[in-house]
Amino acid sequence: MGNTISSALDPTNRGKIQVPADYKTPKFPSLYIPTLSSTIRQEGIFLYEAEAIWHFTFYWTIILLCGIFLLCSLLASLSLLLSRFEWRDDPASDHVKTEIPDPFLTTPSTPSHRPAYDPSTPFDPKTPGLREPLVEKRRRPRRKRPPLWPVFLLPVVMTAVAAVVSVVTGTVVGFALAAVYSAGGFSMSTWVPFLWALIQVVVLIISSYSTLTTIL
């Protein structure tokens, strides 16, 4: 047998856990395909040192958290970029003149009953039969085209924020896992740091919805 680590799991040698003599700390990520038979025989790639457990958890947290932040920021940048090329009216059509239909308009089948119109008489909208002049309607002003710099700056800022969050959460969770597994004498599969990093990302996504956080 190789080195021993303090454990309370071994009934014959309580307080110690056996580490293979030829054990070497696996390189990141060292994921393997677990099967039912290999799980029963406890075959796989495992971590024993607290430092290795922290490293694996920290690396996976940075990769997954920065990846999801970068993906969301790229989608937001794409939305800003598309808004710069959306269709806009021609500036010449900002002012539109409309004319109110004339109920006394003459047609071949109906004679006109329009009263005589005196040009010297000011226009009175209450006077029946008088045609209302052209009315100029102003459309609401067009929105300004958004600047281009947020399209490129947003992914950089969001990835930097994700990196800072990953350093904090990955370190805390990594040390907690290392302390628990070392105190209990458990050998940790290399899948465990990945799953805990994935849990952190899922919790962060859920917490972004105020309704879910209120219910939970």
PDB file of C-alpha atoms in Angstrom:
ATOM      1  CA  MET A   1       0.000   0.000   0.000  1.00  0.00           C
ATOM      2  CA  GLY A   2       1.028   3.583  -0.377  1.00  0.00           C
ATOM      3  CA  ASN A   3       0.601   6.601   1.802  1.00  0.00           C
ATOM      4  CA  THR A   4      -2.334   6.921   4.170  1.00  0.00           C
ATOM      5  CA  ILE A   5      -4.595   9.853   4.879  1.00  0.00           C
ATOM      6  CA  SER A   6      -6.603  10.223   8.074  1.00  0.00           C
ATOM      7  CA  SER A   7     -10.080   8.780   7.671  1.00  0.00           C
ATOM      8  CA  ALA A   8     -12.905   7.202   9.621  1.00  0.00           C
ATOM      9  CA  LEU A   9     -14.169   5.028   6.769  1.00  0.00           C
ATOM     10  CA  ASP A  10     -11.847   2.028   6.937  1.00  0.00           C
ATOM     11  CA  PRO A  11     -13.306  -0.362   9.549  1.00  0.00           C
ATOM     12  CA  THR A  12     -10.099  -2.416   9.838  1.00  0.00           C
ATOM     13  CA  ASN A  13      -7.807   0.568  10.087  1.00  0.00           C
ATOM     14  CA  ARG A  14     -10.122   3.274  11.286  1.00  0.00           C
ATOM     15  CA  GLY A  15      -8.775   6.781  10.915  1.00  0.00           C
ATOM     16  CA  LYS A  16      -6.808   6.076   7.731  1.00  0.00           C
ATOM     17  CA  ILE A  17      -7.576   5.939   3.996  1.00  0.00           C
ATOM     18  CA  GLN A  18      -5.337   4.047   1.635  1.00  0.00           C
ATOM     19  CA  VAL A  19      -3.788   5.936  -1.272  1.00  0.00           C
ATOM     20  CA  PRO A  20      -2.362   3.889  -4.180  1.00  0.00           C
ATOM     21  CA  ALA A  21       1.429   3.696  -4.124  1.00  0.00           C
ATOM     22  CA  ASP A  22       1.745   4.789  -7.749  1.00  0.00           C
ATOM     23  CA  TYR A  23      -0.788   7.588  -7.357  1.00  0.00           C
ATOM     24  CA  LYS A  24      -0.069  10.814  -9.194  1.00  0.00           C
ATOM     25  CA  THR A  25      -2.240  13.888  -9.122  1.00  0.00           C
ATOM     26  CA  PRO A  26      -4.213  13.822 -12.393  1.00  0.00           C
ATOM     27  CA  LYS A  27      -3.979  16.709 -14.798  1.00  0.00           C
ATOM     28  CA  PHE A  28      -6.951  18.976 -15.365  1.00  0.00           C
ATOM     29  CA  PRO A  29      -9.626  18.105 -16.421  1.00  0.00           C
ATOM     30  CA  SER A  30      -9.084  14.289 -16.389  1.00  0.00           C
ATOM     31  CA  LEU A  31     -12.754  13.477 -16.927  1.00  0.00           C
ATOM     32  CA  TYR A  32     -13.637   9.877 -17.660  1.00  0.00           C
ATOM     33  CA  ILE A  33     -16.720   7.962 -18.781  1.00  0.00           C
ATOM     34  CA  PRO A  34     -18.278   6.414 -15.657  1.00  0.00           C
ATOM     35  CA  THR A  35     -20.116   3.124 -15.997  1.00  0.00           C
ATOM     36  CA  LEU A  36     -22.088   1.025 -13.548  1.00  0.00           C
ATOM     37  CA  SER A  37     -19.459  -1.695 -13.365  1.00  0.00           C
ATOM     38  CA  SER A  38     -16.585   0.759 -12.914  1.00  0.00           C
ATOM     39  CA  THR A  39     -18.527   2.550 -10.196  1.00  0.00           C
ATOM     40  CA  ILE A  40     -19.124  -0.701  -8.302  1.00  0.00           C
ATOM     41  CA  ARG A  41     -15.433  -1.594  -8.555  1.00  0.00           C
ATOM     42  CA  GLN A  42     -14.557   2.007  -7.663  1.00  0.00           C
ATOM     43  CA  GLU A  43     -12.531   2.443 -10.814  1.00  0.00           C
ATOM     44  CA  GLY A  44     -11.909   5.897 -12.154  1.00  0.00           C
ATOM     45  CA  ILE A  45      -9.773   8.989 -11.686  1.00  0.00           C
ATOM     46  CA  PHE A  46      -9.821  10.343  -8.161  1.00  0.00           C
ATOM     47  CA  LEU A  47      -8.444  13.265  -6.184  1.00  0.00           C
ATOM     48  CA  TYR A  48      -7.005  12.915  -2.696  1.00  0.00           C
ATOM     49  CA  GLU A  49      -5.129  16.139  -1.968  1.00  0.00           C
ATOM     50  CA  ALA A  50      -7.016  19.176  -0.760  1.00  0.00           C
ATOM     51  CA  GLU A  51      -4.997  21.406  -3.055  1.00  0.00           C
ATOM     52  CA  ALA A  52      -5.944  19.360  -6.121  1.00  0.00           C
ATOM     53  CA  ILE A  53      -9.618  19.445  -5.135  1.00  0.00           C
ATOM     54  CA  TRP A  54      -9.472  23.220  -4.832  1.00  0.00           C
ATOM     55  CA  HIS A  55      -7.652  23.603  -8.160  1.00  0.00           C
ATOM     56  CA  PHE A  56     -10.144  21.496 -10.097  1.00  0.00           C
ATOM     57  CA  THR A  57     -13.144  23.279  -8.578  1.00  0.00           C
ATOM     58  CA  PHE A  58     -11.591  26.683  -9.180  1.00  0.00           C
ATOM     59  CA  TYR A  59     -10.732  25.965 -12.828  1.00  0.00           C
ATOM     60  CA  TRP A  60     -14.156  24.566 -13.672  1.00  0.00           C
ATOM     61  CA  THR A  61     -15.865  27.530 -12.020  1.00  0.00           C
ATOM     62  CA  ILE A  62     -13.870  30.006 -14.088  1.00  0.00           C
ATOM     63  CA  ILE A  63     -14.503  28.124 -17.335  1.00  0.00           C
ATOM     64  CA  LEU A  64     -18.255  27.649 -16.909  1.00  0.00           C
ATOM     65  CA  LEU A  65     -19.053  30.991 -15.288  1.00  0.00           C
ATOM     66  CA  CYS A  66     -16.981  33.064 -17.703  1.00  0.00           C
ATOM     67  CA  GLY A  67     -18.378  31.035 -20.585  1.00  0.00           C
ATOM     68  CA  ILE A  68     -22.022  31.710 -19.702  1.00  0.00           C
ATOM     69  CA  PHE A  69     -21.312  35.416 -19.058  1.00  0.00           C
ATOM     70  CA  LEU A  70     -19.482  35.704 -22.372  1.00  0.00           C
ATOM     71  CA  LEU A  71     -22.329  33.980 -24.234  1.00  0.00           C
ATOM     72  CA  CYS A  72     -24.970  36.293 -22.750  1.00  0.00           C
ATOM     73  CA  SER A  73     -22.868  39.397 -23.411  1.00  0.00           C
ATOM     74  CA  LEU A  74     -22.324  38.349 -27.035  1.00  0.00           C
ATOM     75  CA  LEU A  75     -26.077  37.984 -27.504  1.00  0.00           C
ATOM     76  CA  ALA A  76     -26.596  41.440 -25.987  1.00  0.00           C
ATOM     77  CA  SER A  77     -23.918  42.910 -28.265  1.00  0.00           C
ATOM     78  CA  LEU A  78     -25.562  41.261 -31.261  1.00  0.00           C
ATOM     79  CA  SER A  79     -28.864  42.854 -30.288  1.00  0.00           C
ATOM     80  CA  LEU A  80     -27.207  46.286 -30.077  1.00  0.00           C
ATOM     81  CA  LEU A  81     -25.489  45.730 -33.403  1.00  0.00           C
ATOM     82  CA  LEU A  82     -28.735  44.782 -35.147  1.00  0.00           C
ATOM     83  CA  SER A  83     -30.472  47.859 -33.726  1.00  0.00           C
ATOM     84  CA  ARG A  84     -28.015  50.034 -35.673  1.00  0.00           C
ATOM     85  CA  PHE A  85     -29.220  48.594 -38.966  1.00  0.00           C
ATOM     86  CA  GLU A  86     -32.963  48.558 -38.352  1.00  0.00           C
ATOM     87  CA  TRP A  87     -35.195  50.224 -40.961  1.00  0.00           C
ATOM     88  CA  ARG A  88     -35.828  53.955 -40.590  1.00  0.00           C
ATOM     89  CA  ASP A  89     -38.046  56.353 -42.515  1.00  0.00           C
ATOM     90  CA  ASP A  90     -36.664  58.729 -45.085  1.00  0.00           C
ATOM     91  CA  PRO A  91     -36.063  62.171 -43.508  1.00  0.00           C
ATOM     92  CA  ALA A  92     -38.104  63.737 -46.343  1.00  0.00           C
ATOM     93  CA  SER A  93     -41.182  61.871 -45.126  1.00  0.00           C
ATOM     94  CA  ASP A  94     -40.991  63.208 -41.574  1.00  0.00           C
ATOM     95  CA  HIS A  95     -43.542  65.892 -42.470  1.00  0.00           C
ATOM     96  CA  VAL A  96     -46.711  64.503 -43.990  1.00  0.00           C
ATOM     97  CA  LYS A  97     -49.574  66.588 -45.237  1.00  0.00           C
ATOM     98  CA  THR A  98     -53.007  65.059 -45.043  1.00  0.00           C
ATOM     99  CA  GLU A  99     -56.313  66.283 -46.312  1.00  0.00           C
ATOM    100  CA  ILE A 100     -59.690  65.740 -44.674  1.00  0.00           C
ATOM    101  CA  PRO A 101     -62.208  64.158 -47.087  1.00  0.00           C
ATOM    102  CA  ASP A 102     -64.789  66.539 -48.490  1.00  0.00           C
ATOM    103  CA  PRO A 103     -68.355  65.281 -47.937  1.00  0.00           C
ATOM    104  CA  PHE A 104     -69.587  67.675 -50.667  1.00  0.00           C
ATOM    105  CA  LEU A 105     -67.232  66.350 -53.317  1.00  0.00           C
ATOM    106  CA  THR A 106     -68.975  66.258 -56.728  1.00  0.00           C
ATOM    107  CA  THR A 107     -69.325  62.923 -58.489  1.00  0.00           C
ATOM    108  CA  PRO A 108     -70.880  62.135 -61.867  1.00  0.00           C
ATOM    109  CA  SER A 109     -73.976  60.715 -60.173  1.00  0.00           C
ATOM    110  CA  THR A 110     -74.415  63.295 -57.428  1.00  0.00           C
ATOM    111  CA  PRO A 111     -74.354  67.058 -57.907  1.00  0.00           C
ATOM    112  CA  SER A 112     -72.369  69.215 -55.571  1.00  0.00           C
ATOM    113  CA  HIS A 113     -74.157  71.027 -52.725  1.00  0.00           C
ATOM    114  CA  ARG A 114     -71.101  73.010 -51.709  1.00  0.00           C
ATOM    115  CA  PRO A 115     -71.941  76.573 -50.622  1.00  0.00           C
ATOM    116  CA  ALA A 116     -70.285  79.400 -52.429  1.00  0.00           C
ATOM    117  CA  TYR A 117     -66.846  80.094 -51.007  1.00  0.00           C
ATOM    118  CA  ASP A 118     -65.580  83.623 -50.687  1.00  0.00           C
ATOM    119  CA  PRO A 119     -61.738  83.823 -50.667  1.00  0.00           C
ATOM    120  CA  SER A 120     -61.898  86.989 -48.554  1.00  0.00           C
ATOM    121  CA  THR A 121     -63.742  85.121 -45.784  1.00  0.00           C
ATOM    122  CA  PRO A 122     -61.449  83.500 -43.195  1.00  0.00           C
ATOM    123  CA  PHE A 123     -61.709  79.770 -42.862  1.00  0.00           C
ATOM    124  CA  ASP A 124     -64.144  78.620 -40.179  1.00  0.00           C
ATOM    125  CA  PRO A 125     -64.196  74.868 -39.408  1.00  0.00           C
ATOM    126  CA  LYS A 126     -67.785  75.211 -38.159  1.00  0.00           C
ATOM    127  CA  THR A 127     -69.005  76.402 -41.540  1.00  0.00           C
ATOM    128  CA  PRO A 128     -70.503  73.407 -43.346  1.00  0.00           C
ATOM    129  CA  GLY A 129     -69.342  72.599 -46.801  1.00  0.00           C
ATOM    130  CA  LEU A 130     -66.055  74.421 -46.630  1.00  0.00           C
ATOM    131  CA  ARG A 131     -63.102  72.232 -47.389  1.00  0.00           C
ATOM    132  CA  GLU A 132     -60.444  72.127 -44.701  1.00  0.00           C
ATOM    133  CA  PRO A 133     -56.983  73.069 -45.937  1.00  0.00           C
ATOM    134  CA  LEU A 134     -54.056  70.705 -45.863  1.00  0.00           C
ATOM    135  CA  VAL A 135     -52.971  69.844 -42.337  1.00  0.00           C
ATOM    136  CA  GLU A 136     -49.321  69.188 -41.647  1.00  0.00           C
ATOM    137  CA  LYS A 137     -48.743  66.412 -39.159  1.00  0.00           C
ATOM    138  CA  ARG A 138     -45.326  65.957 -37.662  1.00  0.00           C
ATOM    139  CA  ARG A 139     -44.160  62.464 -36.896  1.00  0.00           C
ATOM    140  CA  ARG A 140     -42.412  61.738 -33.655  1.00  0.00           C
ATOM    141  CA  PRO A 141     -38.655  62.167 -33.912  1.00  0.00           C
ATOM    142  CA  ARG A 142     -36.570  59.182 -34.865  1.00  0.00           C
ATOM    143  CA  ARG A 143     -34.405  57.489 -32.307  1.00  0.00           C
ATOM    144  CA  LYS A 144     -30.717  58.155 -32.497  1.00  0.00           C
ATOM    145  CA  ARG A 145     -28.552  55.332 -33.701  1.00  0.00           C
ATOM    146  CA  PRO A 146     -26.828  53.726 -30.667  1.00  0.00           C
ATOM    147  CA  PRO A 147     -23.043  54.076 -30.472  1.00  0.00           C
ATOM    148  CA  LEU A 148     -20.804  51.246 -31.532  1.00  0.00           C
ATOM    149  CA  TRP A 149     -18.414  51.113 -28.577  1.00  0.00           C
ATOM    150  CA  PRO A 150     -20.785  49.240 -26.191  1.00  0.00           C
ATOM    151  CA  VAL A 151     -20.950  46.386 -28.723  1.00  0.00           C
ATOM    152  CA  PHE A 152     -17.247  45.663 -28.227  1.00  0.00           C
ATOM    153  CA  LEU A 153     -16.901  46.774 -24.598  1.00  0.00           C
ATOM    154  CA  LEU A 154     -19.819  44.757 -23.172  1.00  0.00           C
ATOM    155  CA  PRO A 155     -18.284  41.264 -23.645  1.00  0.00           C
ATOM    156  CA  VAL A 156     -14.979  42.415 -22.156  1.00  0.00           C
ATOM    157  CA  VAL A 157     -16.592  43.971 -19.081  1.00  0.00           C
ATOM    158  CA  MET A 158     -18.951  41.060 -18.462  1.00  0.00           C
ATOM    159  CA  THR A 159     -16.161  38.498 -18.801  1.00  0.00           C
ATOM    160  CA  ALA A 160     -14.025  40.475 -16.351  1.00  0.00           C
ATOM    161  CA  VAL A 161     -16.910  40.598 -13.866  1.00  0.00           C
ATOM    162  CA  ALA A 162     -17.428  36.846 -14.286  1.00  0.00           C
ATOM    163  CA  ALA A 163     -13.736  36.235 -13.644  1.00  0.00           C
ATOM    164  CA  VAL A 164     -13.882  38.164 -10.358  1.00  0.00           C
ATOM    165  CA  VAL A 165     -17.020  36.287  -9.281  1.00  0.00           C
ATOM    166  CA  SER A 166     -15.397  32.991 -10.251  1.00  0.00           C
ATOM    167  CA  VAL A 167     -12.329  33.701  -8.141  1.00  0.00           C
ATOM    168  CA  VAL A 168     -14.484  34.306  -5.066  1.00  0.00           C
ATOM    169  CA  THR A 169     -17.041  31.526  -5.480  1.00  0.00           C
ATOM    170  CA  GLY A 170     -14.580  28.972  -6.863  1.00  0.00           C
ATOM    171  CA  THR A 171     -12.188  29.529  -3.974  1.00  0.00           C
ATOM    172  CA  VAL A 172     -14.905  29.302  -1.318  1.00  0.00           C
ATOM    173  CA  VAL A 173     -16.562  26.194  -2.762  1.00  0.00           C
ATOM    174  CA  GLY A 174     -13.216  24.576  -3.556  1.00  0.00           C
ATOM    175  CA  PHE A 175     -11.884  24.988  -0.027  1.00  0.00           C
ATOM    176  CA  ALA A 176     -15.197  23.810   1.436  1.00  0.00           C
ATOM    177  CA  LEU A 177     -15.146  20.639  -0.672  1.00  0.00           C
ATOM    178  CA  ALA A 178     -11.494  20.033   0.148  1.00  0.00           C
ATOM    179  CA  ALA A 179     -12.162  20.407   3.871  1.00  0.00           C
ATOM    180  CA  VAL A 180     -15.202  18.111   3.847  1.00  0.00           C
ATOM    181  CA  TYR A 181     -13.621  15.358   1.752  1.00  0.00           C
ATOM    182  CA  SER A 182     -10.328  15.492   3.628  1.00  0.00           C
ATOM    183  CA  ALA A 183     -12.028  15.406   7.019  1.00  0.00           C
ATOM    184  CA  GLY A 184     -14.260  12.523   5.979  1.00  0.00           C
ATOM    185  CA  GLY A 185     -11.506  10.625   4.245  1.00  0.00           C
ATOM    186  CA  PHE A 186     -13.301  10.464   0.901  1.00  0.00           C
ATOM    187  CA  SER A 187     -11.602  10.124  -2.435  1.00  0.00           C
ATOM    188  CA  MET A 188     -13.175  12.609  -4.852  1.00  0.00           C
ATOM    189  CA  SER A 189     -13.987  11.760  -8.448  1.00  0.00           C
ATOM    190  CA  THR A 190     -12.836  14.319 -10.985  1.00  0.00           C
ATOM    191  CA  TRP A 191     -16.491  14.762 -11.950  1.00  0.00           C
ATOM    192  CA  VAL A 192     -17.364  16.283  -8.576  1.00  0.00           C
ATOM    193  CA  PRO A 193     -15.591  19.656  -9.103  1.00  0.00           C
ATOM    194  CA  PHE A 194     -17.225  19.945 -12.524  1.00  0.00           C
ATOM    195  CA  LEU A 195     -20.693  19.265 -11.088  1.00  0.00           C
ATOM    196  CA  TRP A 196     -20.223  21.775  -8.272  1.00  0.00           C
ATOM    197  CA  ALA A 197     -19.100  24.424 -10.735  1.00  0.00           C
ATOM    198  CA  LEU A 198     -22.180  23.638 -12.843  1.00  0.00           C
ATOM    199  CA  ILE A 199     -24.356  24.004  -9.727  1.00  0.00           C
ATOM    200  CA  GLN A 200     -22.928  27.472  -9.128  1.00  0.00           C
ATOM    201  CA  VAL A 201     -23.789  28.520 -12.684  1.00  0.00           C
ATOM    202  CA  VAL A 202     -27.338  27.152 -12.419  1.00  0.00           C
ATOM    203  CA  VAL A 203     -27.898  28.914  -9.076  1.00  0.00           C
ATOM    204  CA  LEU A 204     -26.636  32.170 -10.583  1.00  0.00           C
ATOM    205  CA  ILE A 205     -29.017  31.824 -13.540  1.00  0.00           C
ATOM    206  CA  ILE A 206     -31.971  31.069 -11.258  1.00  0.00           C
ATOM    207  CA  SER A 207     -31.151  34.022  -8.995  1.00  0.00           C
ATOM    208  CA  SER A 208     -31.314  36.370 -12.003  1.00  0.00           C
ATOM    209  CA  TYR A 209     -35.107  35.901 -12.107  1.00  0.00           C
ATOM    210  CA  SER A 210     -36.666  37.934  -9.306  1.00  0.00           C
ATOM    211  CA  THR A 211     -39.888  35.887  -9.324  1.00  0.00           C
ATOM    212  CA  LEU A 212     -38.076  32.604  -8.736  1.00  0.00           C
ATOM    213  CA  THR A 213     -35.920  34.023  -5.972  1.00  0.00           C
ATOM    214  CA  THR A 214     -39.042  35.379  -4.255  1.00  0.00           C
ATOM    215  CA  ILE A 215     -40.767  31.989  -4.436  1.00  0.00           C
ATOM    216  CA  LEU A 216     -37.690  30.067  -3.319  1.00  0.00           C
TER     217      LEU A 216
END
